[in-house]
């Protein structure tokens, strides 16, 4: 590995640092580049022609561009878990030790077995996803899917944990300028003079944009040196950030701009996602050169003319030895000088226009070059690189030219993708598309051509921003552009893209990444997919990782030509964010593993851990599943916990319940309206189960309502619905019934709560709360008392979820620890033990109580057998529509017919054979330790009648099919004697 | 991501709010089913300005009425729900 292997590196020139060689690996070969290279330029310097294989036909592909529009050179970078697939070699900044591989090829990029699918090309034409692989149906899993999965797909995602770190940064500024080319720099200079806070970003490692790829001089120095100096000057100003290697990928609502800063190889975070909220945005995003459509236009060695110039001037790399320029407009002639300067032999310019349409300035530039006017390219040859070009004149005469480089110049498209993210469509002529008054477009992005003109336009755009902000506009000192080095510009485009008879074209590609040809488009149009958005989806043109930055214009031109519509009427497909692909790592930032989302802990969290709880996440809550003892299985622990509650006494953490205090002279009226159950007549010191419905009569939540004073109530909501119930109640209070004198306070986090349950619960409570009369007469079932616990306020509710004698005790969150200790101490003589959510669930199923899986947003009180809990006389929320709802299903208990086989959770209920219509589903299922047999709750359709045949619970997922019988509910203690004891 | 002006807290990020749909009063509780059905299911879907409810959940916990343009996403003002403008 030496720098000497860089056979295509020019002896001098370029903006790379030749004193800083960088070693990298491509397809296992160790190669060398320089600091300042992209992976693409380093590969080109090393004479690597075939960088990737194409997606469908596995055709050899080389480097076509020098930016995010690259359709061909798609590679995987990194190894193992830090592997990133689908990166464009033109966007990858070279760093020491970089490892990259080609994609879509096997066994190697030069000898690809998949290339034989090229023979099957007719099978893979337009809409092949929908047509070729349709029948026979049975062939799908065995044949087609394997075939497609093997042949298609862009790169493989890494499987392991990404070792790199990513971060997000939020920022605000007065103006965000996207693009540090001539227009962006000119705008930044003026805005700094006005003292604005600024962020200037550019997707490349070096400021200057097009100045780095041309030889234009400004203010007596080279354009790239000028840009570097001005950018440093800007960066040194107060309140300014200049971000390089940073792509603006999304212009969102209210000017939230997402930037991705790529720092891989620079140490620290690999990528940084910026969320910038500027007051104004200046888009100085430049323009992308258009390719041309002709047969064999995908061969390595065919590249954009501007890219060829950029490789010469920016990287000091000769993109070829013998070149042909292919153009349809005058700007193509400008590249001639760059090629000659790099010592590249240019013999021919193939211009699609007749000779009299070529501008004089363009013709003035040519010396010793053959101009084939009015010619089109009919074929190219060369296995791994362009070798020969066949051109054809209008009169049919043919010419064959030897060349290994073709510079294609199809005119320019302004880069306005970010503007497209704001919705609406852009007009083809781009006469200052509607951008709103907070976004200004400057330079080539605004359709301006010429360096001096772009600099002036940047200043103009800055002026509109300053005007909108009500600031004075400083005088703009226009930099002096060296006229000698001015590129050919201002010339109108010739007929854009394909002027060929596209019906003749076989390998004339419009979308090189997705291998969509002009012929594919023609066929799709013939099949009726003439609308551009339909055509895109049917042919996949423009759906690659480059989002058709090159191909879309050719697609539009072909549709226009084939359908006879003007280009303006064809329109364009929607530009969607991101502008260029973003890694999942950057999007996720640090929100991974335990930082994925915020979680909550109850006041007893450390007590659960100390008691050996197996914790799990339930929504945001860390909650104990069960408390396995030494040598105990999870199922064994759950069973023991249930038996402890049923036979002695257990306790469970209730702190996650939603808890609200509702007060005010109209609090009773408010609750009476909000709940379907009667609550207003509740006596002091009593509580009641109550149902809350949605406006449409479906159950929203259940909870308890307790009356603490005439104008003061305590209500609970289920853990899962606590936030929703809170929003709902606040909406009713603030928006719907503001006339009521009522106040809501969320006290959910103020109280730590434990439920004591089991035959000995009263004994334990008596010990824990000695000031409280716990006798059944003083504290009956559904009673509520305020008392003191160890000097602190406490609330005791006699309610039962488990079906046993039970009390819920609440103390201030900070006293939770002492409550746990007291309950443990008082309960030890009775064999007390904590129990988790699993035992809680087992016991509520045994009791036939509804929970989240029955309150699934589709069930009404009548269907759940809770009709008696709704009022008949006075209206409540959900009353009008709920009354009208017919009963489609009902809650039933199920047991397996053989009393042994567990009933699969989530199973579908069918009658008779397994293939018959669904009659409902199992909502909860458990093997009851109390009853010694499997039991389940299910929603069964009203249309079921026992004559339909044997009822079966079928789970296609678990591949289980269990015969079941319907039983009454509850399964346990039907008369409720135990909880009323 | 929108910036929503809360009448109590000033300009705040959308992520602090929960969406509450179009701002239009519910029928009275004793209204018939037809009135409720109309209120819940026959919604306008205006292309342009409309008033909608947002709950400043991670802020002042007030429901506010916001005027938003459904195409441009522009938001011009907001108010308390109980003070119809
Ligand atoms: Zn607020």
PDB file of C-alpha atoms in Angstrom, chain A residues 579-756:
ATOM      1  CA  UNK A 579     -33.352  14.825   1.578  1.00  0.00           C
ATOM      2  CA  UNK A 580     -30.682  12.156   1.813  1.00  0.00           C
ATOM      3  CA  UNK A 581     -30.825   8.939   3.877  1.00  0.00           C
ATOM      4  CA  UNK A 582     -30.333   9.273   7.628  1.00  0.00           C
ATOM      5  CA  UNK A 583     -29.074   6.441   9.817  1.00  0.00           C
ATOM      6  CA  UNK A 584     -31.396   5.081  12.470  1.00  0.00           C
ATOM      7  CA  UNK A 585     -28.630   5.815  14.956  1.00  0.00           C
ATOM      8  CA  UNK A 586     -28.843   9.534  14.244  1.00  0.00           C
ATOM      9  CA  UNK A 587     -32.621   9.531  14.525  1.00  0.00           C
ATOM     10  CA  UNK A 588     -32.574   7.589  17.782  1.00  0.00           C
ATOM     11  CA  UNK A 589     -29.723   9.575  19.348  1.00  0.00           C
ATOM     12  CA  UNK A 590     -29.213   8.552  22.945  1.00  0.00           C
ATOM     13  CA  UNK A 591     -32.783   7.227  23.284  1.00  0.00           C
ATOM     14  CA  UNK A 592     -31.843   3.577  23.332  1.00  0.00           C
ATOM     15  CA  UNK A 593     -31.861   0.716  25.810  1.00  0.00           C
ATOM     16  CA  UNK A 594     -33.079   2.020  29.162  1.00  0.00           C
ATOM     17  CA  UNK A 595     -33.208   5.522  27.718  1.00  0.00           C
ATOM     18  CA  UNK A 596     -35.668   4.565  24.997  1.00  0.00           C
ATOM     19  CA  UNK A 597     -38.501   6.294  26.846  1.00  0.00           C
ATOM     20  CA  UNK A 598     -38.900   7.712  30.327  1.00  0.00           C
ATOM     21  CA  UNK A 599     -40.017   5.139  32.892  1.00  0.00           C
ATOM     22  CA  UNK A 600     -41.651   5.533  36.277  1.00  0.00           C
ATOM     23  CA  UNK A 601     -41.034   3.920  39.630  1.00  0.00           C
ATOM     24  CA  UNK A 602     -43.456   3.672  42.536  1.00  0.00           C
ATOM     25  CA  UNK A 603     -42.448   4.755  46.055  1.00  0.00           C
ATOM     26  CA  UNK A 604     -41.937   1.050  46.834  1.00  0.00           C
ATOM     27  CA  UNK A 605     -39.510   0.413  43.988  1.00  0.00           C
ATOM     28  CA  UNK A 606     -36.462  -0.388  46.076  1.00  0.00           C
ATOM     29  CA  UNK A 607     -38.584  -2.504  48.416  1.00  0.00           C
ATOM     30  CA  UNK A 608     -39.705  -4.636  45.485  1.00  0.00           C
ATOM     31  CA  UNK A 609     -36.095  -5.123  44.461  1.00  0.00           C
ATOM     32  CA  UNK A 610     -35.044  -5.971  48.020  1.00  0.00           C
ATOM     33  CA  UNK A 611     -37.900  -8.500  48.241  1.00  0.00           C
ATOM     34  CA  UNK A 612     -36.513 -10.265  45.167  1.00  0.00           C
ATOM     35  CA  UNK A 613     -39.203  -9.133  42.744  1.00  0.00           C
ATOM     36  CA  UNK A 614     -38.974 -10.009  39.099  1.00  0.00           C
ATOM     37  CA  UNK A 615     -39.650  -6.550  37.643  1.00  0.00           C
ATOM     38  CA  UNK A 616     -41.215  -5.814  34.272  1.00  0.00           C
ATOM     39  CA  UNK A 617     -42.305  -2.716  32.433  1.00  0.00           C
ATOM     40  CA  UNK A 618     -46.023  -2.167  32.334  1.00  0.00           C
ATOM     41  CA  UNK A 619     -46.549   0.916  30.213  1.00  0.00           C
ATOM     42  CA  UNK A 620     -44.054   3.359  31.733  1.00  0.00           C
ATOM     43  CA  UNK A 621     -44.128   1.671  35.148  1.00  0.00           C
ATOM     44  CA  UNK A 622     -41.544  -0.645  36.630  1.00  0.00           C
ATOM     45  CA  UNK A 623     -43.813  -3.125  38.338  1.00  0.00           C
ATOM     46  CA  UNK A 624     -43.234  -6.448  40.106  1.00  0.00           C
ATOM     47  CA  UNK A 625     -44.370  -9.459  38.102  1.00  0.00           C
ATOM     48  CA  UNK A 626     -43.927 -11.809  41.049  1.00  0.00           C
ATOM     49  CA  UNK A 627     -41.463 -12.474  43.880  1.00  0.00           C
ATOM     50  CA  UNK A 628     -39.797 -15.849  43.171  1.00  0.00           C
ATOM     51  CA  UNK A 629     -38.058 -17.404  46.161  1.00  0.00           C
ATOM     52  CA  UNK A 630     -34.942 -19.574  46.018  1.00  0.00           C
ATOM     53  CA  UNK A 631     -35.506 -22.496  43.699  1.00  0.00           C
ATOM     54  CA  UNK A 632     -38.984 -21.326  42.761  1.00  0.00           C
ATOM     55  CA  UNK A 633     -40.148 -21.026  39.138  1.00  0.00           C
ATOM     56  CA  UNK A 634     -42.132 -18.012  37.969  1.00  0.00           C
ATOM     57  CA  UNK A 635     -45.293 -20.121  37.727  1.00  0.00           C
ATOM     58  CA  UNK A 636     -44.572 -21.577  41.142  1.00  0.00           C
ATOM     59  CA  UNK A 637     -44.164 -18.105  42.639  1.00  0.00           C
ATOM     60  CA  UNK A 638     -47.417 -16.872  41.108  1.00  0.00           C
ATOM     61  CA  UNK A 639     -49.274 -19.921  42.396  1.00  0.00           C
ATOM     62  CA  UNK A 640     -47.847 -19.497  45.902  1.00  0.00           C
ATOM     63  CA  UNK A 641     -48.739 -15.800  45.950  1.00  0.00           C
ATOM     64  CA  UNK A 642     -52.342 -16.581  44.957  1.00  0.00           C
ATOM     65  CA  UNK A 643     -52.633 -19.250  47.659  1.00  0.00           C
ATOM     66  CA  UNK A 644     -51.177 -16.880  50.244  1.00  0.00           C
ATOM     67  CA  UNK A 645     -53.887 -14.324  49.497  1.00  0.00           C
ATOM     68  CA  UNK A 646     -56.694 -16.869  49.317  1.00  0.00           C
ATOM     69  CA  UNK A 647     -55.666 -18.657  52.532  1.00  0.00           C
ATOM     70  CA  UNK A 648     -53.829 -16.099  54.680  1.00  0.00           C
ATOM     71  CA  UNK A 649     -52.962 -12.529  53.635  1.00  0.00           C
ATOM     72  CA  UNK A 650     -50.853 -10.823  50.980  1.00  0.00           C
ATOM     73  CA  UNK A 651     -50.231  -7.263  49.863  1.00  0.00           C
ATOM     74  CA  UNK A 652     -49.687  -5.563  46.567  1.00  0.00           C
ATOM     75  CA  UNK A 653     -48.450  -2.146  45.428  1.00  0.00           C
ATOM     76  CA  UNK A 654     -51.388   0.039  44.300  1.00  0.00           C
ATOM     77  CA  UNK A 655     -49.432   3.286  43.842  1.00  0.00           C
ATOM     78  CA  UNK A 656     -49.691   3.233  40.048  1.00  0.00           C
ATOM     79  CA  UNK A 657     -53.449   3.861  40.058  1.00  0.00           C
ATOM     80  CA  UNK A 658     -54.544   7.283  38.851  1.00  0.00           C
ATOM     81  CA  UNK A 659     -55.791   9.292  41.834  1.00  0.00           C
ATOM     82  CA  UNK A 660     -57.677  12.554  41.544  1.00  0.00           C
ATOM     83  CA  UNK A 661     -59.276  14.806  44.105  1.00  0.00           C
ATOM     84  CA  UNK A 662     -62.371  16.579  42.936  1.00  0.00           C
ATOM     85  CA  UNK A 663     -63.722  19.452  44.951  1.00  0.00           C
ATOM     86  CA  UNK A 664     -66.075  22.371  44.770  1.00  0.00           C
ATOM     87  CA  UNK A 665     -69.766  22.993  45.328  1.00  0.00           C
ATOM     88  CA  UNK A 666     -70.614  21.367  41.970  1.00  0.00           C
ATOM     89  CA  UNK A 667     -68.229  18.425  42.313  1.00  0.00           C
ATOM     90  CA  UNK A 668     -71.091  15.988  42.803  1.00  0.00           C
ATOM     91  CA  UNK A 669     -72.905  17.248  39.702  1.00  0.00           C
ATOM     92  CA  UNK A 670     -69.673  17.050  37.719  1.00  0.00           C
ATOM     93  CA  UNK A 671     -69.050  13.426  38.713  1.00  0.00           C
ATOM     94  CA  UNK A 672     -72.670  12.487  38.114  1.00  0.00           C
ATOM     95  CA  UNK A 673     -72.334  13.760  34.537  1.00  0.00           C
ATOM     96  CA  UNK A 674     -68.917  12.228  33.924  1.00  0.00           C
ATOM     97  CA  UNK A 675     -69.672   8.758  35.327  1.00  0.00           C
ATOM     98  CA  UNK A 676     -72.371   6.396  34.086  1.00  0.00           C
ATOM     99  CA  UNK A 677     -72.846   5.060  37.585  1.00  0.00           C
ATOM    100  CA  UNK A 678     -74.841   6.824  40.279  1.00  0.00           C
ATOM    101  CA  UNK A 679     -72.377   8.640  42.523  1.00  0.00           C
ATOM    102  CA  UNK A 680     -74.051  11.812  43.750  1.00  0.00           C
ATOM    103  CA  UNK A 681     -76.039  10.020  46.445  1.00  0.00           C
ATOM    104  CA  UNK A 682     -72.943   8.429  47.911  1.00  0.00           C
ATOM    105  CA  UNK A 683     -72.865   8.867  51.698  1.00  0.00           C
ATOM    106  CA  UNK A 684     -69.868  10.390  53.457  1.00  0.00           C
ATOM    107  CA  UNK A 685     -67.291   7.745  54.234  1.00  0.00           C
ATOM    108  CA  UNK A 686     -68.465   5.430  51.466  1.00  0.00           C
ATOM    109  CA  UNK A 687     -66.953   4.506  48.116  1.00  0.00           C
ATOM    110  CA  UNK A 688     -68.322   2.829  45.032  1.00  0.00           C
ATOM    111  CA  UNK A 689     -67.157   1.181  41.812  1.00  0.00           C
ATOM    112  CA  UNK A 690     -68.082   3.399  38.913  1.00  0.00           C
ATOM    113  CA  UNK A 691     -67.882   3.269  35.129  1.00  0.00           C
ATOM    114  CA  UNK A 692     -66.891   6.131  32.905  1.00  0.00           C
ATOM    115  CA  UNK A 693     -68.011   6.032  29.249  1.00  0.00           C
ATOM    116  CA  UNK A 694     -66.802   7.778  26.148  1.00  0.00           C
ATOM    117  CA  UNK A 695     -69.180  10.075  24.305  1.00  0.00           C
ATOM    118  CA  UNK A 696     -70.122   7.158  22.046  1.00  0.00           C
ATOM    119  CA  UNK A 697     -71.187   4.906  24.913  1.00  0.00           C
ATOM    120  CA  UNK A 698     -68.139   2.646  24.966  1.00  0.00           C
ATOM    121  CA  UNK A 699     -66.440   2.070  28.331  1.00  0.00           C
ATOM    122  CA  UNK A 700     -63.505   4.425  28.880  1.00  0.00           C
ATOM    123  CA  UNK A 701     -62.454   3.258  32.333  1.00  0.00           C
ATOM    124  CA  UNK A 702     -63.577   1.926  35.661  1.00  0.00           C
ATOM    125  CA  UNK A 703     -62.493   3.118  39.076  1.00  0.00           C
ATOM    126  CA  UNK A 704     -63.647   3.910  42.548  1.00  0.00           C
ATOM    127  CA  UNK A 705     -65.314   7.091  43.703  1.00  0.00           C
ATOM    128  CA  UNK A 706     -65.126   7.928  47.403  1.00  0.00           C
ATOM    129  CA  UNK A 707     -66.806  10.804  49.204  1.00  0.00           C
ATOM    130  CA  UNK A 708     -64.554  12.487  51.742  1.00  0.00           C
ATOM    131  CA  UNK A 709     -66.785  15.500  52.442  1.00  0.00           C
ATOM    132  CA  UNK A 710     -69.901  17.085  51.034  1.00  0.00           C
ATOM    133  CA  UNK A 711     -67.862  18.926  48.399  1.00  0.00           C
ATOM    134  CA  UNK A 712     -64.771  16.750  48.242  1.00  0.00           C
ATOM    135  CA  UNK A 713     -64.254  13.432  46.458  1.00  0.00           C
ATOM    136  CA  UNK A 714     -61.411  11.039  45.784  1.00  0.00           C
ATOM    137  CA  UNK A 715     -61.586   9.066  42.541  1.00  0.00           C
ATOM    138  CA  UNK A 716     -59.243   6.513  41.041  1.00  0.00           C
ATOM    139  CA  UNK A 717     -58.528   5.496  37.469  1.00  0.00           C
ATOM    140  CA  UNK A 718     -56.879   2.345  36.210  1.00  0.00           C
ATOM    141  CA  UNK A 719     -53.108   2.534  35.774  1.00  0.00           C
ATOM    142  CA  UNK A 720     -53.284   2.189  32.000  1.00  0.00           C
ATOM    143  CA  UNK A 721     -55.931   4.883  31.554  1.00  0.00           C
ATOM    144  CA  UNK A 722     -54.832   7.349  34.229  1.00  0.00           C
ATOM    145  CA  UNK A 723     -53.498   9.974  31.794  1.00  0.00           C
ATOM    146  CA  UNK A 724     -56.395   9.577  29.404  1.00  0.00           C
ATOM    147  CA  UNK A 725     -58.966   9.913  32.183  1.00  0.00           C
ATOM    148  CA  UNK A 726     -57.193  12.997  33.450  1.00  0.00           C
ATOM    149  CA  UNK A 727     -57.270  14.655  30.010  1.00  0.00           C
ATOM    150  CA  UNK A 728     -60.896  13.646  29.631  1.00  0.00           C
ATOM    151  CA  UNK A 729     -61.996  15.030  33.004  1.00  0.00           C
ATOM    152  CA  UNK A 730     -60.041  18.249  32.514  1.00  0.00           C
ATOM    153  CA  UNK A 731     -61.604  18.684  29.096  1.00  0.00           C
ATOM    154  CA  UNK A 732     -65.079  18.232  30.510  1.00  0.00           C
ATOM    155  CA  UNK A 733     -64.335  20.738  33.252  1.00  0.00           C
ATOM    156  CA  UNK A 734     -62.488  23.357  31.200  1.00  0.00           C
ATOM    157  CA  UNK A 735     -64.160  23.096  27.807  1.00  0.00           C
ATOM    158  CA  UNK A 736     -67.586  21.488  28.075  1.00  0.00           C
ATOM    159  CA  UNK A 737     -68.907  22.495  31.504  1.00  0.00           C
ATOM    160  CA  UNK A 738     -66.943  25.570  32.572  1.00  0.00           C
ATOM    161  CA  UNK A 739     -70.024  26.843  34.423  1.00  0.00           C
ATOM    162  CA  UNK A 740     -69.594  24.210  37.155  1.00  0.00           C
ATOM    163  CA  UNK A 741     -67.770  25.185  40.342  1.00  0.00           C
ATOM    164  CA  UNK A 742     -65.310  22.316  40.438  1.00  0.00           C
ATOM    165  CA  UNK A 743     -61.590  21.837  40.745  1.00  0.00           C
ATOM    166  CA  UNK A 744     -59.543  18.758  39.832  1.00  0.00           C
ATOM    167  CA  UNK A 745     -56.226  17.922  41.423  1.00  0.00           C
ATOM    168  CA  UNK A 746     -54.051  15.063  40.241  1.00  0.00           C
ATOM    169  CA  UNK A 747     -52.754  13.477  43.436  1.00  0.00           C
ATOM    170  CA  UNK A 748     -51.493  10.290  41.780  1.00  0.00           C
ATOM    171  CA  UNK A 749     -47.892  10.824  42.852  1.00  0.00           C
ATOM    172  CA  UNK A 750     -48.730  12.139  46.311  1.00  0.00           C
ATOM    173  CA  UNK A 751     -49.866   8.813  47.712  1.00  0.00           C
ATOM    174  CA  UNK A 752     -48.140   5.492  48.219  1.00  0.00           C
ATOM    175  CA  UNK A 753     -50.666   2.684  48.387  1.00  0.00           C
ATOM    176  CA  UNK A 754     -50.728  -0.965  49.406  1.00  0.00           C
ATOM    177  CA  UNK A 755     -53.694  -3.317  49.136  1.00  0.00           C
ATOM    178  CA  UNK A 756     -53.978  -5.888  51.913  1.00  0.00           C
TER     179      UNK A 756
END
